[in-house]
mmCIF file of N, CA, C and O in Angstrom:
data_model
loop_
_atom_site.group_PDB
_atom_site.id
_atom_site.type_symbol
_atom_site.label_atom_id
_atom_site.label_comp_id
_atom_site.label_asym_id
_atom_site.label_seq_id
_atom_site.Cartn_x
_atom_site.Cartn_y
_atom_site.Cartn_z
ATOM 1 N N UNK A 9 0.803 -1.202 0.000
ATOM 2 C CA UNK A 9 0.000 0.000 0.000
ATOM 3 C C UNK A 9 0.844 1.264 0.000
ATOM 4 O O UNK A 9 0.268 2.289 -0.365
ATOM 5 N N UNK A 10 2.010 1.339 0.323
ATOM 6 C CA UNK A 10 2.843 2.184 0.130
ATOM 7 C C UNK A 10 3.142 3.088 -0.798
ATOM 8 O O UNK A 10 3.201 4.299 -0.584
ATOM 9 N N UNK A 11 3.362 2.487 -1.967
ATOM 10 C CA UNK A 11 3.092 2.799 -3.451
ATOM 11 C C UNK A 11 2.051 3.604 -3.709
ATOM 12 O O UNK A 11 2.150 4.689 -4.282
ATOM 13 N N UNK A 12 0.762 2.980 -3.193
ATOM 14 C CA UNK A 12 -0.169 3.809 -3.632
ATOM 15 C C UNK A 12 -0.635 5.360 -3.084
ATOM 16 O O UNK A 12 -1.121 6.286 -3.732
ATOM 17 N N UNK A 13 -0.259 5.265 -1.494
ATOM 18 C CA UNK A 13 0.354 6.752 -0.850
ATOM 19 C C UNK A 13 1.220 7.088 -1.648
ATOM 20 O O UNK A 13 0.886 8.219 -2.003
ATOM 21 N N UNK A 14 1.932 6.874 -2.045
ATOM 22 C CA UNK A 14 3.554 7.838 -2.884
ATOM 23 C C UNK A 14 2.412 8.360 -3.819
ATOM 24 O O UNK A 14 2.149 9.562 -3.814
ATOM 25 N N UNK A 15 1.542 7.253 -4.840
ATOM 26 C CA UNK A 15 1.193 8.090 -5.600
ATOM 27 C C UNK A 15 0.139 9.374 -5.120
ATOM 28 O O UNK A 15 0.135 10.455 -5.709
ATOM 29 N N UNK A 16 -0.528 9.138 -4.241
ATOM 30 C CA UNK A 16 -1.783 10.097 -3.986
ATOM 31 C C UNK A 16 -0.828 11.151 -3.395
ATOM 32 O O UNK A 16 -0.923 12.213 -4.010
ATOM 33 N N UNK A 17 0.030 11.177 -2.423
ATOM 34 C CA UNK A 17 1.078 12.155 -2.201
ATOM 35 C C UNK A 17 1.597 12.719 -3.495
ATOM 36 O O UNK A 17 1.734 13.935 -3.364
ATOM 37 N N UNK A 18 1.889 12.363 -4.521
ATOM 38 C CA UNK A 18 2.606 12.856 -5.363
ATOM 39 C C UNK A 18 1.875 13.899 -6.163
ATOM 40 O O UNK A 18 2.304 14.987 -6.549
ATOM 41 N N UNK A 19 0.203 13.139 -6.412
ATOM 42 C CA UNK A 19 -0.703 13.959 -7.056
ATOM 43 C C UNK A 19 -1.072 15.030 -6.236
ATOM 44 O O UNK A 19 -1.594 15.788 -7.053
ATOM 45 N N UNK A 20 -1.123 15.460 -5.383
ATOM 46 C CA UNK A 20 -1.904 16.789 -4.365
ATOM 47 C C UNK A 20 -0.519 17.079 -4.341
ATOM 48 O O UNK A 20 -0.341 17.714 -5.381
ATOM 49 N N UNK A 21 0.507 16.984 -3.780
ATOM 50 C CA UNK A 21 1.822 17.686 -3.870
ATOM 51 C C UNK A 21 2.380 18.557 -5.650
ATOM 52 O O UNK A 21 2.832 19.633 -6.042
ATOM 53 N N UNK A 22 2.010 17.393 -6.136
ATOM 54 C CA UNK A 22 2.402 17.942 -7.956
ATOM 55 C C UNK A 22 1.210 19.185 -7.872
ATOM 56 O O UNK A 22 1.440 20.394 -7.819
ATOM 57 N N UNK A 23 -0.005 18.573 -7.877
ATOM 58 C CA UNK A 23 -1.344 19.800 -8.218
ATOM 59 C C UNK A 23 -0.960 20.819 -7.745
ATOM 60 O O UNK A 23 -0.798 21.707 -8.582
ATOM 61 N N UNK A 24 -0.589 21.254 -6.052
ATOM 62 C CA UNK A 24 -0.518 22.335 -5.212
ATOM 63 C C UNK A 24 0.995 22.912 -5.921
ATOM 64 O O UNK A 24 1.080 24.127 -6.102
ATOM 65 N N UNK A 25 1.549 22.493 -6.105
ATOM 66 C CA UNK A 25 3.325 22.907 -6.923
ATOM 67 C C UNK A 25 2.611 23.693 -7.963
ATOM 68 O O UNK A 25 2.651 24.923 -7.950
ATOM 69 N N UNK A 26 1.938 23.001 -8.889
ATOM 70 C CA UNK A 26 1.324 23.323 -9.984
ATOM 71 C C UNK A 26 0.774 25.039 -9.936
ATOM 72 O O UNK A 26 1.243 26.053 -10.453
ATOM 73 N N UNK A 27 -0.470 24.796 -9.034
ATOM 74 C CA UNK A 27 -1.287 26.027 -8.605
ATOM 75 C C UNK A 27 -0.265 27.209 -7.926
ATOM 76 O O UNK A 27 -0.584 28.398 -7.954
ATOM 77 N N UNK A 28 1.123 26.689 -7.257
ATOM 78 C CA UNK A 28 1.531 28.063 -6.805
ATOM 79 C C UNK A 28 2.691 28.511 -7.974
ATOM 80 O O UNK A 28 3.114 29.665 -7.911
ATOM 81 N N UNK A 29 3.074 27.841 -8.764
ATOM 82 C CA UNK A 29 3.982 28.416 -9.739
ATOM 83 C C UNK A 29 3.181 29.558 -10.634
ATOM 84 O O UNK A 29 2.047 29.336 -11.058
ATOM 85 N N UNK A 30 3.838 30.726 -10.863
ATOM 86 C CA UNK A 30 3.192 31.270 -11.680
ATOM 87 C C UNK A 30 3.168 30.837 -13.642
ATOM 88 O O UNK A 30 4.016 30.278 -14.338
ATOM 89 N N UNK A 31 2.124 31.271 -13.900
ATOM 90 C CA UNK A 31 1.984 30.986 -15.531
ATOM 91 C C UNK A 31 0.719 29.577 -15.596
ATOM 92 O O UNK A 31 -0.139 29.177 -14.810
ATOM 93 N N UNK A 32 1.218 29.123 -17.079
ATOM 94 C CA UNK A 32 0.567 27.820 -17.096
ATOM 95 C C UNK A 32 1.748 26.828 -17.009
ATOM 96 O O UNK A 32 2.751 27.115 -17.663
ATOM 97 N N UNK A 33 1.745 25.819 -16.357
ATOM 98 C CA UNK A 33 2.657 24.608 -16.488
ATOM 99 C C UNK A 33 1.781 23.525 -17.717
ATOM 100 O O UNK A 33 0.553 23.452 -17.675
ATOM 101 N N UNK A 34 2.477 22.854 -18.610
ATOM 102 C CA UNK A 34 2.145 22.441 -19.680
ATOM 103 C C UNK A 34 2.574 21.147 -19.291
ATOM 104 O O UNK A 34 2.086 20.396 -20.136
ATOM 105 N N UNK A 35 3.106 20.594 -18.620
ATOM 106 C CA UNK A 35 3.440 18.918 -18.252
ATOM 107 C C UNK A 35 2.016 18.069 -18.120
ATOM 108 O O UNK A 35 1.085 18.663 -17.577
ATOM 109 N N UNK A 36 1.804 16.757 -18.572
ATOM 110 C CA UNK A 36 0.535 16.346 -18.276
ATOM 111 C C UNK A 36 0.705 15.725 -17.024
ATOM 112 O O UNK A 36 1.719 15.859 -16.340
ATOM 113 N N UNK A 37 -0.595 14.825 -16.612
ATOM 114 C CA UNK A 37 -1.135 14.541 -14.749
ATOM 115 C C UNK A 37 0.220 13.865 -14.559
ATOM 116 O O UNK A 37 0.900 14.202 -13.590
ATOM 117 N N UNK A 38 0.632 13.004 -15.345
ATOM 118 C CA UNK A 38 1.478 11.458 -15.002
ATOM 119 C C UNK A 38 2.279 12.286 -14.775
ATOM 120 O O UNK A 38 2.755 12.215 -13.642
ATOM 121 N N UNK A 39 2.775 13.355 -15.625
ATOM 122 C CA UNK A 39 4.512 13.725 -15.214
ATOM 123 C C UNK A 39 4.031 14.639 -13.793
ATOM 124 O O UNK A 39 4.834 14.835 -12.881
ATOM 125 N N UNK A 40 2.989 15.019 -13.765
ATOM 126 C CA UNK A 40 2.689 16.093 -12.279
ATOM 127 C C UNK A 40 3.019 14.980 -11.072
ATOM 128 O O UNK A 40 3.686 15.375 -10.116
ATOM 129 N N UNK A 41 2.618 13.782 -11.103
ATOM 130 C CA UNK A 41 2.344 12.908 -10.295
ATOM 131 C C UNK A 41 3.625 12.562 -9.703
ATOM 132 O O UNK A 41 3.922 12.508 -8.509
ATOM 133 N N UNK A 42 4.556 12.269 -11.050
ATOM 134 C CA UNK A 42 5.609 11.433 -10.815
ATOM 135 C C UNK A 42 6.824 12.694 -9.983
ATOM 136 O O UNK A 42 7.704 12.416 -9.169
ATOM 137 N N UNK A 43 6.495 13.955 -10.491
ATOM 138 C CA UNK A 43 7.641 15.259 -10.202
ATOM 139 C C UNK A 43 7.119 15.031 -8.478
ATOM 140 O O UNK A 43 7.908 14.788 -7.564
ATOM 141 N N UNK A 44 5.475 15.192 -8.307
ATOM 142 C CA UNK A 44 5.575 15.549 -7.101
ATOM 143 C C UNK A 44 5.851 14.469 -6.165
ATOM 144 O O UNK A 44 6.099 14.821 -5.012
ATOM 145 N N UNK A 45 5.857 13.278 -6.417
ATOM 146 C CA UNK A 45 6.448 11.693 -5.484
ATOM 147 C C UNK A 45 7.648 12.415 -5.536
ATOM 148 O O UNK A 45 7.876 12.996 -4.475
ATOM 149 N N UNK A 46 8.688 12.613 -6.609
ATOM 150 C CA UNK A 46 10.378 13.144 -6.659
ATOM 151 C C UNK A 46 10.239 14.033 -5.089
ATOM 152 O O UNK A 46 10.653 13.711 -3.975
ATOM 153 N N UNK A 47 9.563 15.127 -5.495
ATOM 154 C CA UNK A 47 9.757 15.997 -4.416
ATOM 155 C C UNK A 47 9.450 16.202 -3.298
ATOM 156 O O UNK A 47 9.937 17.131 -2.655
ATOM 157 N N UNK A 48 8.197 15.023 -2.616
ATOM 158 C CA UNK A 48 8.131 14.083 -1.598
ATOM 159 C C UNK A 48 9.486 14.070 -0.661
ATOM 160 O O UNK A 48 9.902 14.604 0.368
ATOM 161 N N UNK A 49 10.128 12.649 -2.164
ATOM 162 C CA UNK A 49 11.298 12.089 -1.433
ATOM 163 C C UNK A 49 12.768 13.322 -1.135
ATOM 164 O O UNK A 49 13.736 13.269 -0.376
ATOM 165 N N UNK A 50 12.329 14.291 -2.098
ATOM 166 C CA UNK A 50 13.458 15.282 -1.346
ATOM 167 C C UNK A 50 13.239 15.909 -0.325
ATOM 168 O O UNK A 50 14.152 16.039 0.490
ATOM 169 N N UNK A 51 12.024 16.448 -0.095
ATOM 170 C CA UNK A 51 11.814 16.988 0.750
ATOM 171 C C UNK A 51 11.795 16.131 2.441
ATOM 172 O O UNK A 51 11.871 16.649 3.555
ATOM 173 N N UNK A 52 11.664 14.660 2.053
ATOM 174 C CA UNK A 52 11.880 13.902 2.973
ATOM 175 C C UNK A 52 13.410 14.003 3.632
ATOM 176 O O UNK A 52 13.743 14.143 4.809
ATOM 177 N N UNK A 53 13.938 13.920 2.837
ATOM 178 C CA UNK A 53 15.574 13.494 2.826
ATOM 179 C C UNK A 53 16.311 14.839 3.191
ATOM 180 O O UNK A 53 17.514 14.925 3.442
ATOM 181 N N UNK A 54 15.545 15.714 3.184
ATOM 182 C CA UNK A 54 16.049 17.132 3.617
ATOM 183 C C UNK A 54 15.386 17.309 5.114
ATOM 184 O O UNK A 54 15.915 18.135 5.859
ATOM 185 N N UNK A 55 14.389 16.656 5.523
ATOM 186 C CA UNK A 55 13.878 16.576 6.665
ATOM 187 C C UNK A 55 14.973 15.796 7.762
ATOM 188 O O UNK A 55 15.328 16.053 8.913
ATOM 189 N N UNK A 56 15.250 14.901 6.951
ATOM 190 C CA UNK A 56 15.774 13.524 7.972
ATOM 191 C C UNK A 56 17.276 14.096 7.939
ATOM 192 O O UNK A 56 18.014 13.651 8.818
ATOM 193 N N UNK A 57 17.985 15.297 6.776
ATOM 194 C CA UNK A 57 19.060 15.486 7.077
ATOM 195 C C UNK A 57 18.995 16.794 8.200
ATOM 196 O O UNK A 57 19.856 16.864 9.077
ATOM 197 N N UNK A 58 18.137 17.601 8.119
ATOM 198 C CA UNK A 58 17.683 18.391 9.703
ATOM 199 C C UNK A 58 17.171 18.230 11.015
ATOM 200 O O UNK A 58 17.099 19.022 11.954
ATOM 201 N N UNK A 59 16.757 16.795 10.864
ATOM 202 C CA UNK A 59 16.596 16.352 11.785
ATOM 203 C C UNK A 59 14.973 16.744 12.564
ATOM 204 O O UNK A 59 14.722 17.108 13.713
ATOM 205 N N UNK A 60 14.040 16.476 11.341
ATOM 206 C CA UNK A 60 12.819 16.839 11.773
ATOM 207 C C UNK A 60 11.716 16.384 11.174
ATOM 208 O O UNK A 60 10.642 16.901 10.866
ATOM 209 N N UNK A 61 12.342 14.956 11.031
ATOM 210 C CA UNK A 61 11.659 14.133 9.514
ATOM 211 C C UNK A 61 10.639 13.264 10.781
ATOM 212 O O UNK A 61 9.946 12.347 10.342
ATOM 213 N N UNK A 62 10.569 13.539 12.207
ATOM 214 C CA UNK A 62 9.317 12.910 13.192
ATOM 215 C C UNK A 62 9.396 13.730 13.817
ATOM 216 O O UNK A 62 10.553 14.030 14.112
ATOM 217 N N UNK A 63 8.327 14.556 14.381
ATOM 218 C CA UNK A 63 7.909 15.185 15.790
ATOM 219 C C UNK A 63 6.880 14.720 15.864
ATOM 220 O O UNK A 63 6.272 13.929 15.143
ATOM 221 N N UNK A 64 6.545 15.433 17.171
ATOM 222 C CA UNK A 64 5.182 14.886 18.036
ATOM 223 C C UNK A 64 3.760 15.893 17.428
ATOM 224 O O UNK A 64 3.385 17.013 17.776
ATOM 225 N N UNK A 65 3.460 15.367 16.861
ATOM 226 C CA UNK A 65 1.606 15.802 16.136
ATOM 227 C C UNK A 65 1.771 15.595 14.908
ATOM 228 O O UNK A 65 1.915 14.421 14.569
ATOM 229 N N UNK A 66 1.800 16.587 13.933
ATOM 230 C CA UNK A 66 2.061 16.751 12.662
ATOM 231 C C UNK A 66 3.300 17.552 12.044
ATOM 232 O O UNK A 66 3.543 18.752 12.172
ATOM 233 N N UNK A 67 3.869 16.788 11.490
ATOM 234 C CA UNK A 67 5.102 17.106 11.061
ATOM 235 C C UNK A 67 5.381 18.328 10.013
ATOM 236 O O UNK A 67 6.068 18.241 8.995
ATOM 237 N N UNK A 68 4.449 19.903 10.660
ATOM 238 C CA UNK A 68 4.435 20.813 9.478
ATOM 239 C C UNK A 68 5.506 21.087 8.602
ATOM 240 O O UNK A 68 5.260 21.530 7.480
ATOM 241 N N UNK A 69 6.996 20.820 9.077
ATOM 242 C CA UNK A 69 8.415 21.429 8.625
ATOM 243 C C UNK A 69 8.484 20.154 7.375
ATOM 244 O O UNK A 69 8.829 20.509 6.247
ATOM 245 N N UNK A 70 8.147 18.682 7.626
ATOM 246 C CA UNK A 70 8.341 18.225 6.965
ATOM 247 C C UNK A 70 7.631 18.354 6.008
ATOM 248 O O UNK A 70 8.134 17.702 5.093
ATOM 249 N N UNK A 71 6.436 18.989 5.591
ATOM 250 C CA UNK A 71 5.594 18.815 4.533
ATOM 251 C C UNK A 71 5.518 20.221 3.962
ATOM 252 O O UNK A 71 4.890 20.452 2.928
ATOM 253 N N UNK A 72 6.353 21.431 4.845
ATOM 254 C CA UNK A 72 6.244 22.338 4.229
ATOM 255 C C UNK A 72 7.704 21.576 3.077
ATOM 256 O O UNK A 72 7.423 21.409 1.891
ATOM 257 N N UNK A 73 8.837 21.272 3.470
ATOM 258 C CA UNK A 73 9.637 20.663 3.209
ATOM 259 C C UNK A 73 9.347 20.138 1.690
ATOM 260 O O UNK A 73 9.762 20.558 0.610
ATOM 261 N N UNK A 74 8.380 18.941 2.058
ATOM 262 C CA UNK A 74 8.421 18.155 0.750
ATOM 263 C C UNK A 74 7.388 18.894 -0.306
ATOM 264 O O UNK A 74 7.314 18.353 -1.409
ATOM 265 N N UNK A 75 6.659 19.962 -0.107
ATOM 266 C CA UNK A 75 5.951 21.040 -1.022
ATOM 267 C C UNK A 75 6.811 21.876 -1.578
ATOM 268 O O UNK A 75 6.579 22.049 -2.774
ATOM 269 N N UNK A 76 7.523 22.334 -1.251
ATOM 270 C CA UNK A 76 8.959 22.832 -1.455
ATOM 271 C C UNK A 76 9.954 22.213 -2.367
ATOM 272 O O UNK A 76 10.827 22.723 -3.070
ATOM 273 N N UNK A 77 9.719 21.400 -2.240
ATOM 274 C CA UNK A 77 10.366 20.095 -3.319
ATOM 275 C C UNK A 77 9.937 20.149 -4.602
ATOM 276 O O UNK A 77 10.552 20.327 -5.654
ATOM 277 N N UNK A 78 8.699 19.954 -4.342
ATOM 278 C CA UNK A 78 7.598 19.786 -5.517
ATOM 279 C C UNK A 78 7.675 20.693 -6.222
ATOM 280 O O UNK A 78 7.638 20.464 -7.431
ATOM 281 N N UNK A 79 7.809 22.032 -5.765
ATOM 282 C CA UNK A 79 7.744 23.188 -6.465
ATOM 283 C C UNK A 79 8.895 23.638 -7.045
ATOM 284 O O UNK A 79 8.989 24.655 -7.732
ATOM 285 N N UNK A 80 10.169 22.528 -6.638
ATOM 286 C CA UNK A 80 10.719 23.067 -7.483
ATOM 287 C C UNK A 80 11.316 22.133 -8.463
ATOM 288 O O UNK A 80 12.202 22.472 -9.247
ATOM 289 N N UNK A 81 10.427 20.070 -8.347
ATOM 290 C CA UNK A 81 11.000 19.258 -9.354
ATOM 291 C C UNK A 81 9.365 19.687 -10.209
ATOM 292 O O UNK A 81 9.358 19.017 -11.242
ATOM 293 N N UNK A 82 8.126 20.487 -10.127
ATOM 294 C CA UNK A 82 7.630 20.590 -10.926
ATOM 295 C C UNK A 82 7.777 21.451 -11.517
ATOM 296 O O UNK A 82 7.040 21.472 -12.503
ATOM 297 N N UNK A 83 8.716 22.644 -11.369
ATOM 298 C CA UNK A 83 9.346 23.236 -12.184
ATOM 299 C C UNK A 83 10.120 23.432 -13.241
ATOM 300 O O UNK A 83 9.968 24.071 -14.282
ATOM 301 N N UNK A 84 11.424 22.436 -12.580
ATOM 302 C CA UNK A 84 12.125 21.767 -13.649
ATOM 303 C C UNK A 84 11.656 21.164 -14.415
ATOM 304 O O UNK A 84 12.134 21.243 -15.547
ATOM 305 N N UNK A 85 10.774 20.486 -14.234
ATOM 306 C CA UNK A 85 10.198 19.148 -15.024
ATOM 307 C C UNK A 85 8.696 19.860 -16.241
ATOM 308 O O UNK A 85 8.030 19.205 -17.042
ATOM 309 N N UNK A 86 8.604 21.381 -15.919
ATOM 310 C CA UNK A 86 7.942 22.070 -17.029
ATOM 311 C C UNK A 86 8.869 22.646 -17.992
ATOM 312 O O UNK A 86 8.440 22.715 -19.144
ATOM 313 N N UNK A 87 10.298 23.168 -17.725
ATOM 314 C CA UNK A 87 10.719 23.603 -18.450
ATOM 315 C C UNK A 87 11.292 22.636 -19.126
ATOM 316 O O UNK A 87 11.562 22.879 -20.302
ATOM 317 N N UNK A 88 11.678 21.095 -18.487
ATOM 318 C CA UNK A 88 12.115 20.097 -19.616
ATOM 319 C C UNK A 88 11.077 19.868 -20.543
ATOM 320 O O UNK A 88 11.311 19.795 -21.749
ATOM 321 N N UNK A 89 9.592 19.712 -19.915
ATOM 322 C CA UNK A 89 8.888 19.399 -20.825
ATOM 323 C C UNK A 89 8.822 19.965 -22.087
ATOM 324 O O UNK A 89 8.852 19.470 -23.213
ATOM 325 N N UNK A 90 8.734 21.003 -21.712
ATOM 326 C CA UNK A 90 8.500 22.524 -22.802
ATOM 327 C C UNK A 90 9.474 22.053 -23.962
ATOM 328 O O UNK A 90 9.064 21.668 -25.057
ATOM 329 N N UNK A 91 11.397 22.159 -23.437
ATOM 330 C CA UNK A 91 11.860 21.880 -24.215
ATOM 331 C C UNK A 91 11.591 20.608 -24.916
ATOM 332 O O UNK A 91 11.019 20.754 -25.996
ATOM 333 N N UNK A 92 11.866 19.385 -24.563
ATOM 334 C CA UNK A 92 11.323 18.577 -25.471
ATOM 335 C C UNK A 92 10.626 18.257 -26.267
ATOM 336 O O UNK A 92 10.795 17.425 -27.158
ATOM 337 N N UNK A 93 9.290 19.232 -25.902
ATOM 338 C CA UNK A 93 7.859 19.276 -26.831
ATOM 339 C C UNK A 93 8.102 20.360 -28.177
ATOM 340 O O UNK A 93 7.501 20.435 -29.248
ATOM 341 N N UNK A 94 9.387 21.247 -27.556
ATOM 342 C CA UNK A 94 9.989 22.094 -28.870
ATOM 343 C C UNK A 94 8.759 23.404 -28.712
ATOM 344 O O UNK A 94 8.530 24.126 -29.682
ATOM 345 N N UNK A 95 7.860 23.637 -27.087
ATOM 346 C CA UNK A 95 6.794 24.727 -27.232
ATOM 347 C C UNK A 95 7.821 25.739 -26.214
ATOM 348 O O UNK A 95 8.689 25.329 -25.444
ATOM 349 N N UNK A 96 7.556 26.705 -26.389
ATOM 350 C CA UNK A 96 7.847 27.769 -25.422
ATOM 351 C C UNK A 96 7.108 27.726 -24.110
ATOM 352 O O UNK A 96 5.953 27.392 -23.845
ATOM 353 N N UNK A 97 8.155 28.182 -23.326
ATOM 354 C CA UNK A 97 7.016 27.987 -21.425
ATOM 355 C C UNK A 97 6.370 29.205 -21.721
ATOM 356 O O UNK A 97 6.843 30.042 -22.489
ATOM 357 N N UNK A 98 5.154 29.335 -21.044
ATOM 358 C CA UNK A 98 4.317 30.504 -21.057
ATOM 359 C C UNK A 98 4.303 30.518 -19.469
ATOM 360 O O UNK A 98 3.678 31.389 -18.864
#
């Protein structure tokens, strides 16, 4: 079942990346999905290297953390798209 959290994490993490970047992002759902699982696991791994990847309730640092991530492998991952598709980012 793990897997399938990564993915539902990945999709609301990619979407919310999505919604705060400015412009339109042109990547379709799958690549939103897959950028925001990426930036999950960085934002994880940036948690656990600060040392705040568990506290006691809800772990806001970590999830501001792995949104933070997102926003910036769904970033990258529009302007690769763009290039590859040969369209200009808008």
């Amino acid at each position: 079942m793990s897997w399938l959290w990564a993915i539902i994490v990945g999709l609301v993490l990619g979407l919310i990346a999505k919604a705060i970047l400015p412009g339109k992002q042109q990547i379709p759902i799958w690549l939103t999905v897959i950028c925001g699982i990426i930036g999950s696991i960085i934002g994880n791994s940036v948690a656990s290297g600060i040392g705040v990847e568990d506290t006691k309730g809800i772990d806001w640092i970590r999830h501001v953390l792995q949104l933070a991530g997102a926003v910036l492998v769904v970033w990258i991952g529009d302007m690769f798209w763009a290039k590859v598709k040969g369209r200009p980012r808008t």
